Amino acid sequence: KDFFNIALIGDSSVGKTCILEKYVNNRFKADSQNKKMIEIYQKKISFSENMYKLKFWDITKFIGKNDVSGLDMFYNCDAIIFVSSYDNKSSLDNINIWYQLLIEYIDLSTKEMIWLINKKDLEEGKILTEQQIYKKSKDLQLDFLEVSAKTGENIDEGIKDILYKLVQRCNDSLEQSDSSTADSLDND
C-alpha cells in the first residue's frame, strides 16, 4: 500500500492546522485556524526507498455523544494523531474524551496512533507538566512526542513514526497473506 489517510484530532487552537502547514507547506502562520469541519492536506514522501502519499484530515469540529455523525471519517483512516498543547490544560483533559469516544465506535486496534504535544518552543506559559504528560501517555497507552509547529521541531519525526508503523503493519499483513496462500497451496 502506498497511500495512507491520517486524521489529526484535538481541541481547537492546539495547533493541528499549524502542524500540518509546517509539515506540508513548510510555513508557520500563528493565526491559522481551520474554519471548516475538515481540512485536507496531502504530501508525497520518500520513505524506506518507496514513495508514499499521505492524506491528512485536520478535524476541527468537536464530535460528542450527541453527534457521532463525524465519526465516519475515522473508519477510513489508517492512523490517528491526537494533538494537545503545552499552554492549554483542557486539551490534555479532553484527550480522554476524544479517545473514549473513538474507542466506543471504532476498533482502535486497527489504527496506528501517536499523541503530539505542540508548542514545545514556548519559553513561558507552559501549563502542562512532564508528569501530567507521562501519566496520560501511560493511562491511554499512547506514545507521545513533543513538537513545535513554529520551529518544526519533531514534526517530521512524529509523521515518520506513524508511517513506519503503517508500513510495518502492511508488510506484516502481506507476509501473513502470503503464508496463508502458501499453506492452502500445500494442502491442495
mmCIF file with all atom_site columns, C-alpha atoms in Angstrom:
data_model
loop_
_atom_site.group_PDB
_atom_site.id
_atom_site.type_symbol
_atom_site.label_atom_id
_atom_site.label_alt_id
_atom_site.label_comp_id
_atom_site.label_asym_id
_atom_site.label_entity_id
_atom_site.label_seq_id
_atom_site.pdbx_PDB_ins_code
_atom_site.Cartn_x
_atom_site.Cartn_y
_atom_site.Cartn_z
_atom_site.occupancy
_atom_site.B_iso_or_equiv
_atom_site.pdbx_formal_charge
_atom_site.auth_seq_id
_atom_site.auth_comp_id
_atom_site.auth_asym_id
_atom_site.auth_atom_id
_atom_site.pdbx_PDB_model_num
ATOM 1   C CA . LYS A 1 1   ? 0.000   0.000   0.000  1.00 0.00 ? 1   LYS A CA 1
ATOM 2   C CA . ASP A 1 2   ? 1.391   3.398   -0.901 1.00 0.00 ? 2   ASP A CA 1
ATOM 3   C CA . PHE A 1 3   ? -1.416  5.673   0.268  1.00 0.00 ? 3   PHE A CA 1
ATOM 4   C CA . PHE A 1 4   ? -2.425  6.386   3.870  1.00 0.00 ? 4   PHE A CA 1
ATOM 5   C CA . ASN A 1 5   ? -5.141  8.514   5.480  1.00 0.00 ? 5   ASN A CA 1
ATOM 6   C CA . ILE A 1 6   ? -4.117  10.146  8.742  1.00 0.00 ? 6   ILE A CA 1
ATOM 7   C CA . ALA A 1 7   ? -6.554  12.050  10.974 1.00 0.00 ? 7   ALA A CA 1
ATOM 8   C CA . LEU A 1 8   ? -5.468  14.774  13.403 1.00 0.00 ? 8   LEU A CA 1
ATOM 9   C CA . ILE A 1 9   ? -7.825  15.259  16.308 1.00 0.00 ? 9   ILE A CA 1
ATOM 10  C CA . GLY A 1 10  ? -7.773  17.574  19.297 1.00 0.00 ? 10  GLY A CA 1
ATOM 11  C CA . ASP A 1 11  ? -9.227  20.760  20.717 1.00 0.00 ? 11  ASP A CA 1
ATOM 12  C CA . SER A 1 12  ? -9.390  23.997  18.758 1.00 0.00 ? 12  SER A CA 1
ATOM 13  C CA . SER A 1 13  ? -6.285  26.179  18.916 1.00 0.00 ? 13  SER A CA 1
ATOM 14  C CA . VAL A 1 14  ? -3.837  23.427  19.895 1.00 0.00 ? 14  VAL A CA 1
ATOM 15  C CA . GLY A 1 15  ? -2.026  23.750  16.575 1.00 0.00 ? 15  GLY A CA 1
ATOM 16  C CA . LYS A 1 16  ? -3.329  20.945  14.352 1.00 0.00 ? 16  LYS A CA 1
ATOM 17  C CA . THR A 1 17  ? -3.532  23.236  11.319 1.00 0.00 ? 17  THR A CA 1
ATOM 18  C CA . CYS A 1 18  ? -0.182  24.852  12.159 1.00 0.00 ? 18  CYS A CA 1
ATOM 19  C CA . ILE A 1 19  ? 1.471   21.430  12.423 1.00 0.00 ? 19  ILE A CA 1
ATOM 20  C CA . LEU A 1 20  ? 0.137   20.438  9.019  1.00 0.00 ? 20  LEU A CA 1
ATOM 21  C CA . GLU A 1 21  ? 1.031   23.783  7.439  1.00 0.00 ? 21  GLU A CA 1
ATOM 22  C CA . LYS A 1 22  ? 4.592   23.368  8.716  1.00 0.00 ? 22  LYS A CA 1
ATOM 23  C CA . TYR A 1 23  ? 4.871   19.741  7.617  1.00 0.00 ? 23  TYR A CA 1
ATOM 24  C CA . VAL A 1 24  ? 3.203   20.034  4.209  1.00 0.00 ? 24  VAL A CA 1
ATOM 25  C CA . ASN A 1 25  ? 3.990   23.617  3.152  1.00 0.00 ? 25  ASN A CA 1
ATOM 26  C CA . ASN A 1 26  ? 6.973   24.442  5.409  1.00 0.00 ? 26  ASN A CA 1
ATOM 27  C CA . ARG A 1 27  ? 5.348   27.612  6.704  1.00 0.00 ? 27  ARG A CA 1
ATOM 28  C CA . PHE A 1 28  ? 4.074   28.786  10.049 1.00 0.00 ? 28  PHE A CA 1
ATOM 29  C CA . LYS A 1 29  ? 1.178   31.160  10.493 1.00 0.00 ? 29  LYS A CA 1
ATOM 30  C CA . ALA A 1 30  ? 0.395   31.850  14.130 1.00 0.00 ? 30  ALA A CA 1
ATOM 31  C CA . ASP A 1 31  ? -3.154  32.868  13.306 1.00 0.00 ? 31  ASP A CA 1
ATOM 32  C CA . SER A 1 32  ? -4.009  29.946  11.010 1.00 0.00 ? 32  SER A CA 1
ATOM 33  C CA . GLN A 1 33  ? -7.216  28.329  12.022 1.00 0.00 ? 33  GLN A CA 1
ATOM 34  C CA . ASN A 1 34  ? -9.323  25.816  10.168 1.00 0.00 ? 34  ASN A CA 1
ATOM 35  C CA . LYS A 1 35  ? -12.840 27.168  9.706  1.00 0.00 ? 35  LYS A CA 1
ATOM 36  C CA . LYS A 1 36  ? -14.218 24.011  8.072  1.00 0.00 ? 36  LYS A CA 1
ATOM 37  C CA . MET A 1 37  ? -15.157 20.750  9.758  1.00 0.00 ? 37  MET A CA 1
ATOM 38  C CA . ILE A 1 38  ? -12.310 19.026  7.913  1.00 0.00 ? 38  ILE A CA 1
ATOM 39  C CA . GLU A 1 39  ? -9.373  20.480  6.037  1.00 0.00 ? 39  GLU A CA 1
ATOM 40  C CA . ILE A 1 40  ? -7.430  18.118  3.774  1.00 0.00 ? 40  ILE A CA 1
ATOM 41  C CA . TYR A 1 41  ? -3.655  18.261  3.347  1.00 0.00 ? 41  TYR A CA 1
ATOM 42  C CA . GLN A 1 42  ? -1.617  15.960  1.133  1.00 0.00 ? 42  GLN A CA 1
ATOM 43  C CA . LYS A 1 43  ? 2.068   15.235  0.826  1.00 0.00 ? 43  LYS A CA 1
ATOM 44  C CA . LYS A 1 44  ? 4.188   12.701  -1.021 1.00 0.00 ? 44  LYS A CA 1
ATOM 45  C CA . ILE A 1 45  ? 7.124   11.409  0.951  1.00 0.00 ? 45  ILE A CA 1
ATOM 46  C CA . SER A 1 46  ? 10.011  9.104   0.206  1.00 0.00 ? 46  SER A CA 1
ATOM 47  C CA . PHE A 1 47  ? 10.418  6.563   2.981  1.00 0.00 ? 47  PHE A CA 1
ATOM 48  C CA . SER A 1 48  ? 12.374  3.283   3.042  1.00 0.00 ? 48  SER A CA 1
ATOM 49  C CA . GLU A 1 49  ? 13.139  3.579   -0.668 1.00 0.00 ? 49  GLU A CA 1
ATOM 50  C CA . ASN A 1 50  ? 9.435   3.886   -1.579 1.00 0.00 ? 50  ASN A CA 1
ATOM 51  C CA . MET A 1 51  ? 7.109   6.799   -2.304 1.00 0.00 ? 51  MET A CA 1
ATOM 52  C CA . TYR A 1 52  ? 4.011   7.230   -0.169 1.00 0.00 ? 52  TYR A CA 1
ATOM 53  C CA . LYS A 1 53  ? 1.120   9.618   -0.484 1.00 0.00 ? 53  LYS A CA 1
ATOM 54  C CA . LEU A 1 54  ? -0.156  10.846  2.857  1.00 0.00 ? 54  LEU A CA 1
ATOM 55  C CA . LYS A 1 55  ? -3.566  12.431  3.135  1.00 0.00 ? 55  LYS A CA 1
ATOM 56  C CA . PHE A 1 56  ? -4.096  14.321  6.391  1.00 0.00 ? 56  PHE A CA 1
ATOM 57  C CA . TRP A 1 57  ? -7.527  15.157  7.755  1.00 0.00 ? 57  TRP A CA 1
ATOM 58  C CA . ASP A 1 58  ? -7.419  18.212  10.022 1.00 0.00 ? 58  ASP A CA 1
ATOM 59  C CA . ILE A 1 59  ? -10.565 17.655  12.059 1.00 0.00 ? 59  ILE A CA 1
ATOM 60  C CA . THR A 1 60  ? -11.873 20.702  13.881 1.00 0.00 ? 60  THR A CA 1
ATOM 61  C CA . LYS A 1 61  ? -15.488 20.040  14.737 1.00 0.00 ? 61  LYS A CA 1
ATOM 62  C CA . PHE A 1 62  ? -15.857 18.532  18.180 1.00 0.00 ? 62  PHE A CA 1
ATOM 63  C CA . ILE A 1 63  ? -17.784 15.315  17.949 1.00 0.00 ? 63  ILE A CA 1
ATOM 64  C CA . GLY A 1 64  ? -19.631 14.447  21.099 1.00 0.00 ? 64  GLY A CA 1
ATOM 65  C CA . LYS A 1 65  ? -22.053 11.925  22.471 1.00 0.00 ? 65  LYS A CA 1
ATOM 66  C CA . ASN A 1 66  ? -24.942 13.795  20.850 1.00 0.00 ? 66  ASN A CA 1
ATOM 67  C CA . ASP A 1 67  ? -23.283 13.997  17.424 1.00 0.00 ? 67  ASP A CA 1
ATOM 68  C CA . VAL A 1 68  ? -21.452 10.924  16.239 1.00 0.00 ? 68  VAL A CA 1
ATOM 69  C CA . SER A 1 69  ? -22.030 11.635  12.543 1.00 0.00 ? 69  SER A CA 1
ATOM 70  C CA . GLY A 1 70  ? -18.459 12.899  12.219 1.00 0.00 ? 70  GLY A CA 1
ATOM 71  C CA . LEU A 1 71  ? -17.033 9.575   13.352 1.00 0.00 ? 71  LEU A CA 1
ATOM 72  C CA . ASP A 1 72  ? -17.488 8.028   9.901  1.00 0.00 ? 72  ASP A CA 1
ATOM 73  C CA . MET A 1 73  ? -14.233 9.598   8.746  1.00 0.00 ? 73  MET A CA 1
ATOM 74  C CA . PHE A 1 74  ? -12.299 7.618   11.342 1.00 0.00 ? 74  PHE A CA 1
ATOM 75  C CA . TYR A 1 75  ? -13.382 4.291   9.871  1.00 0.00 ? 75  TYR A CA 1
ATOM 76  C CA . ASN A 1 76  ? -11.428 5.095   6.721  1.00 0.00 ? 76  ASN A CA 1
ATOM 77  C CA . CYS A 1 77  ? -8.290  6.479   8.325  1.00 0.00 ? 77  CYS A CA 1
ATOM 78  C CA . ASP A 1 78  ? -5.195  4.388   8.820  1.00 0.00 ? 78  ASP A CA 1
ATOM 79  C CA . ALA A 1 79  ? -3.770  6.432   11.677 1.00 0.00 ? 79  ALA A CA 1
ATOM 80  C CA . ILE A 1 80  ? -4.872  8.949   14.273 1.00 0.00 ? 80  ILE A CA 1
ATOM 81  C CA . ILE A 1 81  ? -2.715  11.733  15.646 1.00 0.00 ? 81  ILE A CA 1
ATOM 82  C CA . PHE A 1 82  ? -4.042  13.212  18.875 1.00 0.00 ? 82  PHE A CA 1
ATOM 83  C CA . VAL A 1 83  ? -2.888  16.792  19.451 1.00 0.00 ? 83  VAL A CA 1
ATOM 84  C CA . SER A 1 84  ? -2.641  18.770  22.705 1.00 0.00 ? 84  SER A CA 1
ATOM 85  C CA . SER A 1 85  ? -0.863  21.993  23.516 1.00 0.00 ? 85  SER A CA 1
ATOM 86  C CA . TYR A 1 86  ? 1.500   22.903  26.336 1.00 0.00 ? 86  TYR A CA 1
ATOM 87  C CA . ASP A 1 87  ? -0.436  26.103  27.017 1.00 0.00 ? 87  ASP A CA 1
ATOM 88  C CA . ASN A 1 88  ? -3.891  24.504  27.167 1.00 0.00 ? 88  ASN A CA 1
ATOM 89  C CA . LYS A 1 89  ? -4.753  22.301  30.167 1.00 0.00 ? 89  LYS A CA 1
ATOM 90  C CA . SER A 1 90  ? -8.184  21.366  28.820 1.00 0.00 ? 90  SER A CA 1
ATOM 91  C CA . SER A 1 91  ? -6.523  19.957  25.675 1.00 0.00 ? 91  SER A CA 1
ATOM 92  C CA . LEU A 1 92  ? -4.810  17.407  27.930 1.00 0.00 ? 92  LEU A CA 1
ATOM 93  C CA . ASP A 1 93  ? -8.042  16.556  29.741 1.00 0.00 ? 93  ASP A CA 1
ATOM 94  C CA . ASN A 1 94  ? -10.002 16.330  26.502 1.00 0.00 ? 94  ASN A CA 1
ATOM 95  C CA . ILE A 1 95  ? -7.645  13.742  25.013 1.00 0.00 ? 95  ILE A CA 1
ATOM 96  C CA . ASN A 1 96  ? -9.567  11.310  27.257 1.00 0.00 ? 96  ASN A CA 1
ATOM 97  C CA . ILE A 1 97  ? -12.859 12.435  25.748 1.00 0.00 ? 97  ILE A CA 1
ATOM 98  C CA . TRP A 1 98  ? -11.586 12.096  22.186 1.00 0.00 ? 98  TRP A CA 1
ATOM 99  C CA . TYR A 1 99  ? -10.012 8.709   22.920 1.00 0.00 ? 99  TYR A CA 1
ATOM 100 C CA . GLN A 1 100 ? -13.039 7.275   24.755 1.00 0.00 ? 100 GLN A CA 1
ATOM 101 C CA . LEU A 1 101 ? -15.421 8.498   22.074 1.00 0.00 ? 101 LEU A CA 1
ATOM 102 C CA . LEU A 1 102 ? -13.381 6.828   19.359 1.00 0.00 ? 102 LEU A CA 1
ATOM 103 C CA . ILE A 1 103 ? -12.960 3.593   21.310 1.00 0.00 ? 103 ILE A CA 1
ATOM 104 C CA . GLU A 1 104 ? -16.757 3.313   21.637 1.00 0.00 ? 104 GLU A CA 1
ATOM 105 C CA . TYR A 1 105 ? -17.333 3.428   17.886 1.00 0.00 ? 105 TYR A CA 1
ATOM 106 C CA . ILE A 1 106 ? -14.132 2.242   16.221 1.00 0.00 ? 106 ILE A CA 1
ATOM 107 C CA . ASP A 1 107 ? -11.760 -0.667  16.645 1.00 0.00 ? 107 ASP A CA 1
ATOM 108 C CA . LEU A 1 108 ? -8.654  1.324   17.510 1.00 0.00 ? 108 LEU A CA 1
ATOM 109 C CA . SER A 1 109 ? -6.519  -1.815  17.288 1.00 0.00 ? 109 SER A CA 1
ATOM 110 C CA . THR A 1 110 ? -6.747  -1.380  13.504 1.00 0.00 ? 110 THR A CA 1
ATOM 111 C CA . LYS A 1 111 ? -5.289  2.157   13.691 1.00 0.00 ? 111 LYS A CA 1
ATOM 112 C CA . GLU A 1 112 ? -1.807  3.413   14.376 1.00 0.00 ? 112 GLU A CA 1
ATOM 113 C CA . MET A 1 113 ? -1.778  6.273   16.873 1.00 0.00 ? 113 MET A CA 1
ATOM 114 C CA . ILE A 1 114 ? 0.511   8.869   18.355 1.00 0.00 ? 114 ILE A CA 1
ATOM 115 C CA . TRP A 1 115 ? -0.027  11.884  20.596 1.00 0.00 ? 115 TRP A CA 1
ATOM 116 C CA . LEU A 1 116 ? 1.706   15.145  19.730 1.00 0.00 ? 116 LEU A CA 1
ATOM 117 C CA . ILE A 1 117 ? 2.081   17.851  22.377 1.00 0.00 ? 117 ILE A CA 1
ATOM 118 C CA . ASN A 1 118 ? 2.511   21.108  20.489 1.00 0.00 ? 118 ASN A CA 1
ATOM 119 C CA . LYS A 1 119 ? 4.231   24.360  21.455 1.00 0.00 ? 119 LYS A CA 1
ATOM 120 C CA . LYS A 1 120 ? 7.374   22.762  22.809 1.00 0.00 ? 120 LYS A CA 1
ATOM 121 C CA . ASP A 1 121 ? 9.130   26.018  21.874 1.00 0.00 ? 121 ASP A CA 1
ATOM 122 C CA . LEU A 1 122 ? 7.276   28.107  24.478 1.00 0.00 ? 122 LEU A CA 1
ATOM 123 C CA . GLU A 1 123 ? 9.663   29.829  26.869 1.00 0.00 ? 123 GLU A CA 1
ATOM 124 C CA . GLU A 1 124 ? 6.839   30.955  29.150 1.00 0.00 ? 124 GLU A CA 1
ATOM 125 C CA . GLY A 1 125 ? 3.226   29.971  29.520 1.00 0.00 ? 125 GLY A CA 1
ATOM 126 C CA . LYS A 1 126 ? 3.594   26.212  29.626 1.00 0.00 ? 126 LYS A CA 1
ATOM 127 C CA . ILE A 1 127 ? 0.783   24.840  31.745 1.00 0.00 ? 127 ILE A CA 1
ATOM 128 C CA . LEU A 1 128 ? 1.243   21.114  31.168 1.00 0.00 ? 128 LEU A CA 1
ATOM 129 C CA . THR A 1 129 ? 3.939   19.345  33.141 1.00 0.00 ? 129 THR A CA 1
ATOM 130 C CA . GLU A 1 130 ? 6.050   16.372  32.122 1.00 0.00 ? 130 GLU A CA 1
ATOM 131 C CA . GLN A 1 131 ? 4.466   14.394  34.949 1.00 0.00 ? 131 GLN A CA 1
ATOM 132 C CA . GLN A 1 132 ? 0.946   15.051  33.608 1.00 0.00 ? 132 GLN A CA 1
ATOM 133 C CA . ILE A 1 133 ? 2.004   14.093  30.083 1.00 0.00 ? 133 ILE A CA 1
ATOM 134 C CA . TYR A 1 134 ? 3.728   10.866  31.149 1.00 0.00 ? 134 TYR A CA 1
ATOM 135 C CA . LYS A 1 135 ? 0.731   9.869   33.268 1.00 0.00 ? 135 LYS A CA 1
ATOM 136 C CA . LYS A 1 136 ? -1.734  10.495  30.430 1.00 0.00 ? 136 LYS A CA 1
ATOM 137 C CA . SER A 1 137 ? 0.510   8.646   27.987 1.00 0.00 ? 137 SER A CA 1
ATOM 138 C CA . LYS A 1 138 ? 0.667   5.648   30.320 1.00 0.00 ? 138 LYS A CA 1
ATOM 139 C CA . ASP A 1 139 ? -3.069  5.716   31.087 1.00 0.00 ? 139 ASP A CA 1
ATOM 140 C CA . LEU A 1 140 ? -4.050  5.740   27.405 1.00 0.00 ? 140 LEU A CA 1
ATOM 141 C CA . GLN A 1 141 ? -1.080  3.656   26.248 1.00 0.00 ? 141 GLN A CA 1
ATOM 142 C CA . LEU A 1 142 ? -0.254  6.313   23.658 1.00 0.00 ? 142 LEU A CA 1
ATOM 143 C CA . ASP A 1 143 ? 3.273   7.122   22.563 1.00 0.00 ? 143 ASP A CA 1
ATOM 144 C CA . PHE A 1 144 ? 3.842   10.858  22.605 1.00 0.00 ? 144 PHE A CA 1
ATOM 145 C CA . LEU A 1 145 ? 6.206   13.346  21.089 1.00 0.00 ? 145 LEU A CA 1
ATOM 146 C CA . GLU A 1 146 ? 6.756   16.990  21.977 1.00 0.00 ? 146 GLU A CA 1
ATOM 147 C CA . VAL A 1 147 ? 6.645   19.152  18.837 1.00 0.00 ? 147 VAL A CA 1
ATOM 148 C CA . SER A 1 148 ? 6.732   22.762  17.747 1.00 0.00 ? 148 SER A CA 1
ATOM 149 C CA . ALA A 1 149 ? 4.687   23.886  14.759 1.00 0.00 ? 149 ALA A CA 1
ATOM 150 C CA . LYS A 1 150 ? 6.536   27.191  14.959 1.00 0.00 ? 150 LYS A CA 1
ATOM 151 C CA . THR A 1 151 ? 10.058  25.768  14.595 1.00 0.00 ? 151 THR A CA 1
ATOM 152 C CA . GLY A 1 152 ? 9.104   22.425  13.028 1.00 0.00 ? 152 GLY A CA 1
ATOM 153 C CA . GLU A 1 153 ? 10.910  20.525  15.776 1.00 0.00 ? 153 GLU A CA 1
ATOM 154 C CA . ASN A 1 154 ? 9.997   16.816  15.870 1.00 0.00 ? 154 ASN A CA 1
ATOM 155 C CA . ILE A 1 155 ? 7.116   17.089  13.384 1.00 0.00 ? 155 ILE A CA 1
ATOM 156 C CA . ASP A 1 156 ? 8.916   15.041  10.725 1.00 0.00 ? 156 ASP A CA 1
ATOM 157 C CA . GLU A 1 157 ? 9.862   12.503  13.384 1.00 0.00 ? 157 GLU A CA 1
ATOM 158 C CA . GLY A 1 158 ? 6.236   12.129  14.506 1.00 0.00 ? 158 GLY A CA 1
ATOM 159 C CA . ILE A 1 159 ? 4.965   11.611  10.956 1.00 0.00 ? 159 ILE A CA 1
ATOM 160 C CA . LYS A 1 160 ? 7.793   9.186   10.163 1.00 0.00 ? 160 LYS A CA 1
ATOM 161 C CA . ASP A 1 161 ? 6.977   7.224   13.332 1.00 0.00 ? 161 ASP A CA 1
ATOM 162 C CA . ILE A 1 162 ? 3.380   6.820   12.195 1.00 0.00 ? 162 ILE A CA 1
ATOM 163 C CA . LEU A 1 163 ? 4.442   5.987   8.631  1.00 0.00 ? 163 LEU A CA 1
ATOM 164 C CA . TYR A 1 164 ? 6.925   3.390   9.866  1.00 0.00 ? 164 TYR A CA 1
ATOM 165 C CA . LYS A 1 165 ? 4.181   1.691   11.893 1.00 0.00 ? 165 LYS A CA 1
ATOM 166 C CA . LEU A 1 166 ? 1.763   1.787   8.943  1.00 0.00 ? 166 LEU A CA 1
ATOM 167 C CA . VAL A 1 167 ? 4.303   0.304   6.536  1.00 0.00 ? 167 VAL A CA 1
ATOM 168 C CA . GLN A 1 168 ? 5.246   -2.352  9.092  1.00 0.00 ? 168 GLN A CA 1
ATOM 169 C CA . ARG A 1 169 ? 1.570   -3.259  9.594  1.00 0.00 ? 169 ARG A CA 1
ATOM 170 C CA . CYS A 1 170 ? 1.110   -3.602  5.813  1.00 0.00 ? 170 CYS A CA 1
ATOM 171 C CA . ASN A 1 171 ? 4.242   -5.727  5.491  1.00 0.00 ? 171 ASN A CA 1
ATOM 172 C CA . ASP A 1 172 ? 3.126   -7.974  8.355  1.00 0.00 ? 172 ASP A CA 1
ATOM 173 C CA . SER A 1 173 ? -0.316  -8.322  6.786  1.00 0.00 ? 173 SER A CA 1
ATOM 174 C CA . LEU A 1 174 ? 1.237   -9.135  3.406  1.00 0.00 ? 174 LEU A CA 1
ATOM 175 C CA . GLU A 1 175 ? 3.502   -11.768 4.961  1.00 0.00 ? 175 GLU A CA 1
ATOM 176 C CA . GLN A 1 176 ? 0.532   -13.377 6.723  1.00 0.00 ? 176 GLN A CA 1
ATOM 177 C CA . SER A 1 177 ? -1.415  -13.380 3.463  1.00 0.00 ? 177 SER A CA 1
ATOM 178 C CA . ASP A 1 178 ? 1.500   -14.947 1.565  1.00 0.00 ? 178 ASP A CA 1
ATOM 179 C CA . SER A 1 179 ? 1.889   -17.560 4.303  1.00 0.00 ? 179 SER A CA 1
ATOM 180 C CA . SER A 1 180 ? -1.825  -18.420 4.182  1.00 0.00 ? 180 SER A CA 1
ATOM 181 C CA . THR A 1 181 ? -1.721  -18.728 0.403  1.00 0.00 ? 181 THR A CA 1
ATOM 182 C CA . ALA A 1 182 ? 1.334   -20.999 0.562  1.00 0.00 ? 182 ALA A CA 1
ATOM 183 C CA . ASP A 1 183 ? -0.349  -23.152 3.235  1.00 0.00 ? 183 ASP A CA 1
ATOM 184 C CA . SER A 1 184 ? -3.505  -23.567 1.150  1.00 0.00 ? 184 SER A CA 1
ATOM 185 C CA . LEU A 1 185 ? -1.437  -24.488 -1.940 1.00 0.00 ? 185 LEU A CA 1
ATOM 186 C CA . ASP A 1 186 ? 0.467   -27.099 0.102  1.00 0.00 ? 186 ASP A CA 1
ATOM 187 C CA . ASN A 1 187 ? -2.833  -28.640 1.192  1.00 0.00 ? 187 ASN A CA 1
ATOM 188 C CA . ASP A 1 188 ? -4.106  -28.957 -2.398 1.00 0.00 ? 188 ASP A CA 1
#
